[in-house]
Short mmCIF file of C-alpha atoms and ligand atoms in Angstrom, two decimals:
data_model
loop_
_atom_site.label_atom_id
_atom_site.label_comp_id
_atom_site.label_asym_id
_atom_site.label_seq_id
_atom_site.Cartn_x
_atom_site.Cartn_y
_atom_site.Cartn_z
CA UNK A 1 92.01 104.07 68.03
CA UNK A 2 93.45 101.46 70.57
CA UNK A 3 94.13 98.27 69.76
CA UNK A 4 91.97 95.31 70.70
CA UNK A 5 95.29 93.90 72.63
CA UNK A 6 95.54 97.29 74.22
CA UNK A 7 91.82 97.50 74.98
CA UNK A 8 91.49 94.39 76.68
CA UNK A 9 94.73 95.19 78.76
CA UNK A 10 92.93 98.49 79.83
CA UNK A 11 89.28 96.82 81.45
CA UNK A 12 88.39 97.94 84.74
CA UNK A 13 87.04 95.22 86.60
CA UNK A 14 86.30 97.87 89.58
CA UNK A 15 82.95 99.81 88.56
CA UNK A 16 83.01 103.44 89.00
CA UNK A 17 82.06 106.05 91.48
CA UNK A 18 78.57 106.35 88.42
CA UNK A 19 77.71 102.92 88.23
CA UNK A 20 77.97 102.86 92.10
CA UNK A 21 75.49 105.50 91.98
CA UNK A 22 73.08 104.47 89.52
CA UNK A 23 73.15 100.81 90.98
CA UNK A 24 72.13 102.36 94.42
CA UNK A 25 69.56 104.45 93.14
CA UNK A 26 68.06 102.13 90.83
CA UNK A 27 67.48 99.53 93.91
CA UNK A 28 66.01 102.13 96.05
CA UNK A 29 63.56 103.35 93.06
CA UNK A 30 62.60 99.16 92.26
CA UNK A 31 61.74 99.10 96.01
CA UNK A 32 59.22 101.52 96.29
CA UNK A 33 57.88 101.93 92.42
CA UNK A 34 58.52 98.41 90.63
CA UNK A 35 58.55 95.58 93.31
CA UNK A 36 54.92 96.56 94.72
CA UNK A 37 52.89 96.67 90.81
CA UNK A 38 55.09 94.27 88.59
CA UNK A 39 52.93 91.42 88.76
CA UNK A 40 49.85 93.13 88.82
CA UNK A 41 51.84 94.96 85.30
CA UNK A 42 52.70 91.31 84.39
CA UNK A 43 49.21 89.87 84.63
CA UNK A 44 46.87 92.79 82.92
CA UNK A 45 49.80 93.49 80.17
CA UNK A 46 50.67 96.81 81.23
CA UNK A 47 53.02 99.34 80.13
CA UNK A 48 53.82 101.66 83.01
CA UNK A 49 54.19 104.80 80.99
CA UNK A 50 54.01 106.95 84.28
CA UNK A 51 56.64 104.84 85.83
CA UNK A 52 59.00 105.74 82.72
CA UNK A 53 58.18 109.41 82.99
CA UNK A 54 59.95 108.87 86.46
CA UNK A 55 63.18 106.49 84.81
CA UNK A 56 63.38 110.12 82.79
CA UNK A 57 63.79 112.39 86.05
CA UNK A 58 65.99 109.88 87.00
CA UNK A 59 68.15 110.14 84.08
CA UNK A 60 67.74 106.76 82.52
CA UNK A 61 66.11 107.62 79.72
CA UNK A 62 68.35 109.10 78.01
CA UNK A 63 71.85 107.59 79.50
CA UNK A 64 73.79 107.97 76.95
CA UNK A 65 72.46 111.49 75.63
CA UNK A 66 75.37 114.27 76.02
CA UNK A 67 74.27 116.85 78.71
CA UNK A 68 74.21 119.31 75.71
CA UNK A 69 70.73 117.54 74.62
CA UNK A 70 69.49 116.84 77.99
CA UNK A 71 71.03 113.91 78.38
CA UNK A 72 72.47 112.13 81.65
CA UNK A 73 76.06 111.76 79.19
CA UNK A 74 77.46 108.79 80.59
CA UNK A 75 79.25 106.01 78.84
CA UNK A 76 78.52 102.08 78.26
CA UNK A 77 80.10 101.13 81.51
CA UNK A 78 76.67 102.94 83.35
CA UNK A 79 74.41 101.90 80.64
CA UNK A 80 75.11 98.46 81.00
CA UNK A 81 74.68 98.72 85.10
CA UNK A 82 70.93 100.28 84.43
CA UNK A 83 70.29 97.85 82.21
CA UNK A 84 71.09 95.23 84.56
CA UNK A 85 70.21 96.63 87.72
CA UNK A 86 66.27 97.32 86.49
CA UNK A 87 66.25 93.44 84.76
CA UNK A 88 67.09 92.35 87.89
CA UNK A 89 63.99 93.27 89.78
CA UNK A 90 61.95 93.38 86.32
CA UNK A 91 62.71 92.52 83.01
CA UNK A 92 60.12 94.14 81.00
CA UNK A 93 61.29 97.36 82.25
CA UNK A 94 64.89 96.63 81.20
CA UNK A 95 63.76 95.61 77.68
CA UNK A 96 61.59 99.31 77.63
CA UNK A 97 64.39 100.90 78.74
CA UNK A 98 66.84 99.55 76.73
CA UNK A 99 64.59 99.41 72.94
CA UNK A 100 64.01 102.95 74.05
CA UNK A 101 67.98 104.26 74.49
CA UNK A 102 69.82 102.61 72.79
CA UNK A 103 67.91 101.85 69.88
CA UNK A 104 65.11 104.74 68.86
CA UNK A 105 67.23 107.46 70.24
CA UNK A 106 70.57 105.67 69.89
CA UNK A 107 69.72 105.61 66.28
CA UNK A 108 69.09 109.09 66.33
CA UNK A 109 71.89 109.94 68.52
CA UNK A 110 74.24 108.58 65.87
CA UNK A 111 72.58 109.23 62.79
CA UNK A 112 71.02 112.87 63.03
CA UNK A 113 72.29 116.11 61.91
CA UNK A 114 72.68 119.02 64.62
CA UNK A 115 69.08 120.32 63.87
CA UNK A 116 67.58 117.00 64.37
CA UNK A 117 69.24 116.30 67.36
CA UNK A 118 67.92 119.11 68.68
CA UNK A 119 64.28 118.46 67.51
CA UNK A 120 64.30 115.16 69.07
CA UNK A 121 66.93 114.20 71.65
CA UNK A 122 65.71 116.49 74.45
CA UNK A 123 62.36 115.17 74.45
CA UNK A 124 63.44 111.71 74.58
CA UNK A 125 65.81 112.06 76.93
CA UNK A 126 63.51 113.57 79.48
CA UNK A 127 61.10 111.22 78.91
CA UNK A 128 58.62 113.54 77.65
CA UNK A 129 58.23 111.28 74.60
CA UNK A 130 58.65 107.67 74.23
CA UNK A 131 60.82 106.27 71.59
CA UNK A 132 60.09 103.30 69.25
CA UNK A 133 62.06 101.49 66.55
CA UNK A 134 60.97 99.62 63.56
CA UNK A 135 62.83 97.14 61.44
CA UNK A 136 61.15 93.94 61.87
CA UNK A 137 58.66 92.92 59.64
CA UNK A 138 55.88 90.48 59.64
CA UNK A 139 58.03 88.00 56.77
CA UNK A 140 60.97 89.92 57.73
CA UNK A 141 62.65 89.06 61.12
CA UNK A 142 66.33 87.90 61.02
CA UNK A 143 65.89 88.61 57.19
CA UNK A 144 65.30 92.68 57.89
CA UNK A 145 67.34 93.23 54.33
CA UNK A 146 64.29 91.84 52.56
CA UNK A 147 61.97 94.45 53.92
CA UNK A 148 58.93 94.90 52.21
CA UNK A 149 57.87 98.33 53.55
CA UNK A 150 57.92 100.72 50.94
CA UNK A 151 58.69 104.57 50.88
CA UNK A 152 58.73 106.09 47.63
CA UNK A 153 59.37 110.04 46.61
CA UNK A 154 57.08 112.29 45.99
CA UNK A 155 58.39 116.01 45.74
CA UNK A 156 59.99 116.90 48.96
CA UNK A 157 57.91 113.95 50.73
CA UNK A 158 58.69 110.18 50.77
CA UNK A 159 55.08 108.13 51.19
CA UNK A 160 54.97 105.20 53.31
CA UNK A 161 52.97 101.70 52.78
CA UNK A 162 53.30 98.35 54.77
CA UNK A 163 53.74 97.27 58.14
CA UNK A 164 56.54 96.54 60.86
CA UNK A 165 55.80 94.18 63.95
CA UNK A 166 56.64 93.28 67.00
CA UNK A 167 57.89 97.15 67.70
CA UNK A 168 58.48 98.31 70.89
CA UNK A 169 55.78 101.11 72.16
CA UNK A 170 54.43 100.72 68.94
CA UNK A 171 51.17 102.37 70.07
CA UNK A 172 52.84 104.24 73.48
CA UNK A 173 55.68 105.45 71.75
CA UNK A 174 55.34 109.37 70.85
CA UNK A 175 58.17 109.27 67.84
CA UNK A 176 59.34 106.25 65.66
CA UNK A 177 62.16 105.74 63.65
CA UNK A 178 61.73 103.33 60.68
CA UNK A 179 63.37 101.80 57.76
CA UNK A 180 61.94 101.56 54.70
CA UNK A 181 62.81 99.80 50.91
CA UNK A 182 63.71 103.06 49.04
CA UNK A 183 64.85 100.99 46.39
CA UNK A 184 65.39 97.21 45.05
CA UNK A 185 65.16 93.98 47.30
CA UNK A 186 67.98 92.49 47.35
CA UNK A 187 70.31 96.00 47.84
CA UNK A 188 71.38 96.43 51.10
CA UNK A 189 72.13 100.37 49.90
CA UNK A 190 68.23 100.89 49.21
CA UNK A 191 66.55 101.42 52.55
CA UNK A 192 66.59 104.73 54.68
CA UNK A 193 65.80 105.57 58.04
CA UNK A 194 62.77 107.97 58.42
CA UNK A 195 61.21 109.43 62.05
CA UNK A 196 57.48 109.22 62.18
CA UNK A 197 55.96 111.58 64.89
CA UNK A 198 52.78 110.37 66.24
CA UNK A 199 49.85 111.80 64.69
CA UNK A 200 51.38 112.07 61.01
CA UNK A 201 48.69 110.75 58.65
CA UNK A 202 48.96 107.69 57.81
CA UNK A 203 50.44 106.05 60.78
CA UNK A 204 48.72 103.76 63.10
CA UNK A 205 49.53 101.64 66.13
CA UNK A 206 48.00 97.31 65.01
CA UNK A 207 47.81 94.62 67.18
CA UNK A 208 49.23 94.04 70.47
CA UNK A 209 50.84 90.98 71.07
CA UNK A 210 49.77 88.72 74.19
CA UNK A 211 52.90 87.65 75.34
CA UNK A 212 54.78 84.77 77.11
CA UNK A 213 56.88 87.20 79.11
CA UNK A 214 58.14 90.87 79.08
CA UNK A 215 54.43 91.60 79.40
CA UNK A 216 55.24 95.35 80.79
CA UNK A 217 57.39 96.09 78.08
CA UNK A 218 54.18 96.87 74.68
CA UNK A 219 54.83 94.77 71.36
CA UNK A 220 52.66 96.14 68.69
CA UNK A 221 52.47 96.44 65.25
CA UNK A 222 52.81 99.71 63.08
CA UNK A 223 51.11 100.34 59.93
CA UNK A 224 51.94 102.26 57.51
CA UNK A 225 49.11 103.66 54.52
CA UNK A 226 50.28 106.53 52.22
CA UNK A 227 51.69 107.68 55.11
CA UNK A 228 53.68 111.27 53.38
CA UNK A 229 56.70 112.27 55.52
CA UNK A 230 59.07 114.69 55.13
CA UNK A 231 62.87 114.59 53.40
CA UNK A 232 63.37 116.39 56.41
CA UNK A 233 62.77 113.16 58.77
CA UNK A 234 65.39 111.16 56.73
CA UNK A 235 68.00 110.22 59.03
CA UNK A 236 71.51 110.43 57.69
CA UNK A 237 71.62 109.95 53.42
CA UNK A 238 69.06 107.94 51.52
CA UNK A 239 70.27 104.05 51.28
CA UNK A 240 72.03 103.69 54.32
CA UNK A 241 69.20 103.02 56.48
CA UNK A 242 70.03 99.48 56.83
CA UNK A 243 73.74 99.71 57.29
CA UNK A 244 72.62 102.63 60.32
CA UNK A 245 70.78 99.48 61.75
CA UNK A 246 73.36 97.30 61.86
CA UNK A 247 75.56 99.67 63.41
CA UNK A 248 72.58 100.52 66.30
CA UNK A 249 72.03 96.74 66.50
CA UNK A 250 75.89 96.17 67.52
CA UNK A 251 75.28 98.93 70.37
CA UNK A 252 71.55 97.59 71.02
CA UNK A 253 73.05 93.96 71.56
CA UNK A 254 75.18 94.91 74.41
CA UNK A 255 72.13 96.08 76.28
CA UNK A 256 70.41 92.88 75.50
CA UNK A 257 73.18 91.45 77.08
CA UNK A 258 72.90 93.65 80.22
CA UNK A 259 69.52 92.81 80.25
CA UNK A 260 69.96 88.98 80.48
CA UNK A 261 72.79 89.55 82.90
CA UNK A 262 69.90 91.14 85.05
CA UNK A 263 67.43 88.89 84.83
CA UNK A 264 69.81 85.69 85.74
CA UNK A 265 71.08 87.57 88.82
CA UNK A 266 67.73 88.24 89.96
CA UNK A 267 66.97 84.64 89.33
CA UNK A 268 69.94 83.18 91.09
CA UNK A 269 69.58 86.09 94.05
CA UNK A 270 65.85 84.41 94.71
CA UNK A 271 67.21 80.44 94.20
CA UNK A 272 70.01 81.20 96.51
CA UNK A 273 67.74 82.81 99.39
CA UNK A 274 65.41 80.03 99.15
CA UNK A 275 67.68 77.21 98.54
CA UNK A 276 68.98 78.60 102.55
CA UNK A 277 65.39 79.01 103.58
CA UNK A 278 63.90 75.69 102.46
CA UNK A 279 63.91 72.35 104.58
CA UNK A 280 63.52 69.29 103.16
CA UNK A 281 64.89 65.58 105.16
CA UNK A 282 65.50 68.40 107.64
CA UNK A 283 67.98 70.39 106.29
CA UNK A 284 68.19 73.56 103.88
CA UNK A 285 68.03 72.37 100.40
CA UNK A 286 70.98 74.15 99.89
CA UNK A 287 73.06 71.44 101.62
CA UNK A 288 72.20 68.78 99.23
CA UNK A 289 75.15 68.61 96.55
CA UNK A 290 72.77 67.87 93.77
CA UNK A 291 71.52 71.91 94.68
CA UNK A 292 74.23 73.14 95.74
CA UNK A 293 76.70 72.26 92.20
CA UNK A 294 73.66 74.13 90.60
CA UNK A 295 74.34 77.46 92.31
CA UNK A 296 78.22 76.57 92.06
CA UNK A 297 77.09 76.52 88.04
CA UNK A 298 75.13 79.58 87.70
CA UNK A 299 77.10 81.86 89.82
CA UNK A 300 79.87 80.80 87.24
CA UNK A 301 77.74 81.46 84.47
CA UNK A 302 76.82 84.50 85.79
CA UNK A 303 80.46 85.96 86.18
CA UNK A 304 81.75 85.02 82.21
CA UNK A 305 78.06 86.18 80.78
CA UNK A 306 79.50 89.68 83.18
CA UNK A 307 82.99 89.69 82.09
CA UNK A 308 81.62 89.16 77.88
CA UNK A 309 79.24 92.02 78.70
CA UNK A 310 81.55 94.51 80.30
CA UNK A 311 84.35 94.01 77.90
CA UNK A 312 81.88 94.59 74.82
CA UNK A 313 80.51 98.08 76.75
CA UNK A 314 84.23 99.08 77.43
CA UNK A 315 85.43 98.38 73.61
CA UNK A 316 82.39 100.40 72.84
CA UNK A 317 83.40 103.63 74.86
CA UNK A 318 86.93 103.40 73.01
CA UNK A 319 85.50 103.97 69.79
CA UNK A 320 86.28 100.35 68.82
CA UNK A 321 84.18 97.87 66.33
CA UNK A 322 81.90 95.58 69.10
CA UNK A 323 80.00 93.63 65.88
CA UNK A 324 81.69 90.48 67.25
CA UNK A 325 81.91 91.00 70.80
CA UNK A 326 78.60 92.23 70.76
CA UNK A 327 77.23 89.33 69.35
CA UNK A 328 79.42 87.41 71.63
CA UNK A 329 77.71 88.98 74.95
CA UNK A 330 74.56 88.98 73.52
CA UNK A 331 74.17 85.10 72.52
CA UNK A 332 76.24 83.47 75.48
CA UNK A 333 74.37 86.00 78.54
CA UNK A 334 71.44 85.40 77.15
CA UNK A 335 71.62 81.80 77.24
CA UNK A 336 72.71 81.94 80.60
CA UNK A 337 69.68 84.14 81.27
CA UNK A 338 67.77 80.95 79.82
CA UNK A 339 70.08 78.37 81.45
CA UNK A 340 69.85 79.98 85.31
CA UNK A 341 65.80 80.95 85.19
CA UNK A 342 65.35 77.33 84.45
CA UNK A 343 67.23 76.17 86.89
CA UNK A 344 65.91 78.86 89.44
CA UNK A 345 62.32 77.65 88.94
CA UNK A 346 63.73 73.87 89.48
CA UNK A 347 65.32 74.94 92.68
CA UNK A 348 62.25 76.24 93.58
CA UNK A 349 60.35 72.84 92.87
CA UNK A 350 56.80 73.26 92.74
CA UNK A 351 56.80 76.60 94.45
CA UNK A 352 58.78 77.75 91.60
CA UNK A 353 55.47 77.00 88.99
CA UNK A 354 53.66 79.94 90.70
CA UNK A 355 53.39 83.28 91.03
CA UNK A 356 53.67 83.53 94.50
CA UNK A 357 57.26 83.32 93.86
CA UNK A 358 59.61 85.36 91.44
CA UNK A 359 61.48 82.49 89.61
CA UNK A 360 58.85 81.82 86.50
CA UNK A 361 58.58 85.22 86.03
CA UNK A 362 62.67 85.47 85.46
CA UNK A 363 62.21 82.14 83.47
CA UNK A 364 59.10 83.57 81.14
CA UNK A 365 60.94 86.74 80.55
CA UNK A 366 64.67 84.96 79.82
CA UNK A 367 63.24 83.56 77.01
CA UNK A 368 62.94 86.67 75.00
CA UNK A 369 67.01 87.54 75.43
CA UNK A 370 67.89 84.30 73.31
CA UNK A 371 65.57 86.03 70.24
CA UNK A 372 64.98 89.97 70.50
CA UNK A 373 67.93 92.09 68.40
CA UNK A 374 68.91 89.17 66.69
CA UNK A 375 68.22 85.10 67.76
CA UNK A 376 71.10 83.07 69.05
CA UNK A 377 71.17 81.64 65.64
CA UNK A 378 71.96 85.34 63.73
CA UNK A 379 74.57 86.22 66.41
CA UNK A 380 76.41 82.99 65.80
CA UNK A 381 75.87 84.18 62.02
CA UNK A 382 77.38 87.36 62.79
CA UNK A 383 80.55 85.47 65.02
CA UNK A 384 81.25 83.13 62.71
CA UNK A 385 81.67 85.34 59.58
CA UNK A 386 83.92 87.64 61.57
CA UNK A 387 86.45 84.77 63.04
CA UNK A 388 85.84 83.33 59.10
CA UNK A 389 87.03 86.56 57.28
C1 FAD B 1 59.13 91.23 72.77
C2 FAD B 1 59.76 91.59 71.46
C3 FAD B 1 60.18 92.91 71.24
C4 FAD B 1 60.73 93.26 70.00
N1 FAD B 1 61.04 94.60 69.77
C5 FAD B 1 61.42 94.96 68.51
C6 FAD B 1 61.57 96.35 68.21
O1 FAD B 1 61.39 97.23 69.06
N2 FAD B 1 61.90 96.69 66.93
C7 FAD B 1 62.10 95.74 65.95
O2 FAD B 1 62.41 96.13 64.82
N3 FAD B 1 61.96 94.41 66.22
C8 FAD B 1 61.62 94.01 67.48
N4 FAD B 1 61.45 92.66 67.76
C9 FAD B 1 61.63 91.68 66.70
C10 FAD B 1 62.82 90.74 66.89
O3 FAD B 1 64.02 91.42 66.67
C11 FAD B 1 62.61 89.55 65.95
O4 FAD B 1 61.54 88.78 66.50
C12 FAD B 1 63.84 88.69 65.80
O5 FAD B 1 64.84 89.38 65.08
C13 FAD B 1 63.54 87.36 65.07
O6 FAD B 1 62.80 87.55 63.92
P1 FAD B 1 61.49 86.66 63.67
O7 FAD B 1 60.67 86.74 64.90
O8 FAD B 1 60.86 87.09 62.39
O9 FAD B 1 62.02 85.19 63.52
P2 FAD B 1 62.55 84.49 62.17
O10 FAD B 1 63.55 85.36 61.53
O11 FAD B 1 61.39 84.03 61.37
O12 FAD B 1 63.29 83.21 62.77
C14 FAD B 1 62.63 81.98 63.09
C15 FAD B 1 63.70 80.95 63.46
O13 FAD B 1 64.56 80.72 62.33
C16 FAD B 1 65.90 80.94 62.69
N5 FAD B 1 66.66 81.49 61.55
C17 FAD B 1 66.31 82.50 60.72
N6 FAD B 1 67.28 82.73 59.83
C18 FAD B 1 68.27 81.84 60.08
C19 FAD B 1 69.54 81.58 59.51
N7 FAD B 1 70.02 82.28 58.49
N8 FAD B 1 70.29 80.59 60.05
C20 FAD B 1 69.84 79.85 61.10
N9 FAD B 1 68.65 80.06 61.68
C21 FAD B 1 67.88 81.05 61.18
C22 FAD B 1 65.85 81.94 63.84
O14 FAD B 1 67.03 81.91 64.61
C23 FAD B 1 64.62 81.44 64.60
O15 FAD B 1 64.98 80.36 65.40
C24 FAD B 1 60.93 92.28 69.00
C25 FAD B 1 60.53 90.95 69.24
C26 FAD B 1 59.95 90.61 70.44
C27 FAD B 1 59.48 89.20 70.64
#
């Protein structure tokens, strides 16, 4: 394993012939299949699940799946670009994406033996199934270890009662994985990682939320009543469910990054254009100083939220431990994601309050960056105890 001297030394700021590629493609694609239906998606709460099916042909479903499972194989450096590239025409579709890669399959990419790879990875890959992951509970957000779900042994069978929320294609998603309390509270060795197919007894979609923004992306509930699954399903060895978490969270947070790098690009593309296009004391907005610092602001924002991102995704190729830098690119891009949709909608003025422009719908979706996989609070947890240690 490098060092993290040696790793830093080694960033390529240039991106690749890939990330060329799959920033190309994934304009063209936004074009003609987002741009058109994302606010009609937006208003009526839709999840495109036909428009995924595509994002699988394309290869983005499963972007870090080797070839050997169906997979597209690529790296961090080309997940991250997706990531971005979709959040920057729609943000809902970046969150789907990325609760869908890196963290159901991620955690079975990691986590499953050979035969469950096999089962699995294919199908999500391609798309043909949806993937969903469930940690959060309704008393147990930033507090996962206190989980309340239970899954206790019976014979070669584990059954399942209580409920996670706010999942992720909670009621689209075809396969789930989920950790449960096999043991005490208060023992971060006594939860394991079980994947629920669709249809097993005992497993239900809940509620939906109605939500500020992401509205593309589904947020439901999953309930759980003696629901009996298999020994079989257990992902990796029983206990170390919640340690697997952490360890898909420090992946999943890089993508939330990517995702809020997206979303204030596509804010700041739309302030920029219109700050150019909009005459006030007859002259572009743009000229005024008071506008144009703001640009001068989020453009710099912009480029250190990008350079935190890419460094975490290339420490994470290497092999090399991204808990803090992670958490790093996580909480600062996504407070820039806050920081520039805010000031896109302000740049805007009133034009900027409606949906006949694109800035509140960057500035309704931002939001969610600063508290999905972790609030800004729990990442500056997590980056304080590691510069403490
Ligand atoms: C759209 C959406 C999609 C999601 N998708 C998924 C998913 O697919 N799977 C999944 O498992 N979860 C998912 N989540 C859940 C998400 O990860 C949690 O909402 C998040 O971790 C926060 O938990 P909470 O909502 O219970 O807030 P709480 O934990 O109740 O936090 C409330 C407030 O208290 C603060 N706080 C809590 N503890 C501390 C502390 N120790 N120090 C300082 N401040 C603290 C928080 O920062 C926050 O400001 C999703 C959430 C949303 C909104």
């Amino acid at each position: 394993m490098e060092t993290y001297t040696e790793a830093l030394q080694s960033i390529e700021f240039e991106m690749n012939e890939n990330q060329l590629m799959i920033s190309k493609m994934i304009k063209d694609f936004g074009d003609r299949h987002i741009r058109p239906k994302m606010m009609e998606w937006d208003e009526s709460q839709e999840f495109p699940v036909q428009l995924f099916k595509q994002l699988g042909e394309l290869g983005l479903m499963g972007v870090l799946v080797p070839q050997e499972y169906g997979g597209s194989g690529f790296g961090y450096l080309e997940y991250v670009t997706a990531i971005a590239e979709l959040s920057r025409i729609d943000g809902s579709i970046g969150l789907s994406m990325a609760a869908h890669n890196s963290l159901c399959t991620g955690h079975i990419l990691q986590f499953a033996n050979a035969e469950q790879k096999s089962k699995w990875l294919p199908k999500l890959a391609s798309a043909e199934w949806i993937g969903a992951w469930g940690l959060t509970e309704p008393n147990t957000g930033s507090d996962a270890g206190n989980m309340r779900t239970v899954a206790v042994k019976d014979g070669d069978y584990y059954i399942l009662n209580g409920a996670k929320n706010f999942i992720t294609h909670g009621k689209s998603g075809n396969v789930a994985v989920v950790i449960a309390r096999t043991g005490e509270i208060g023992d971060s060795h006594a939860m394991t990682t079980f994947v629920i197919e669709k249809g097993t007894a005992g497993f239900k979609a809940g509620r939906k939320e109605n939500k500020l923004g992401m509205r593309a992306s589904e947020t439901t509930e999953l309930i759980f009543t003696d629901c009996r699954v298999h020994k079989d399903n257990i992902l990796g060895k029983v206990g170390d469910g919640f340690v697997q978490a952490l360890k898909v969270l420090d992946g999943g947070r890089i993508s939330i990054a990517a995702l809020s790098l997206g979303i204030a690009q596509g804010a700041f593309d739309a302030a920029l254009a219109y700050s150019k296009e909009r005459h006030q004391f007859n002259q572009p907005i743009s000229s005024f100083q008071g506008i144009s610092f703001k640009l001068a602001e989020m453009a710099t924002e912009i480029e250190a939220a990008k350079l935190l991102t890419y460094r975490a995704a290339d420490m994470k190729n290497k092999g090399l431990n991204v808990t803090k830098e992670s958490a790093m690119a996580k909480y600062y891009a996504s407070e820039v994601a806050v920081r520039v949709s805010t000031e896109a909608v302000q740049i805007f003025g009133g034009y900027g309050y409606t949906k006949d422009y694109p800035a509140e719908k960057f500035y309704r979706d931002a939001k969610l960056c600063t508290i999905g996989e972790g609030t800004s609070e729990i990442q500056k947890l997590v980056i304080s105890r590691s510069i403490l240690k």
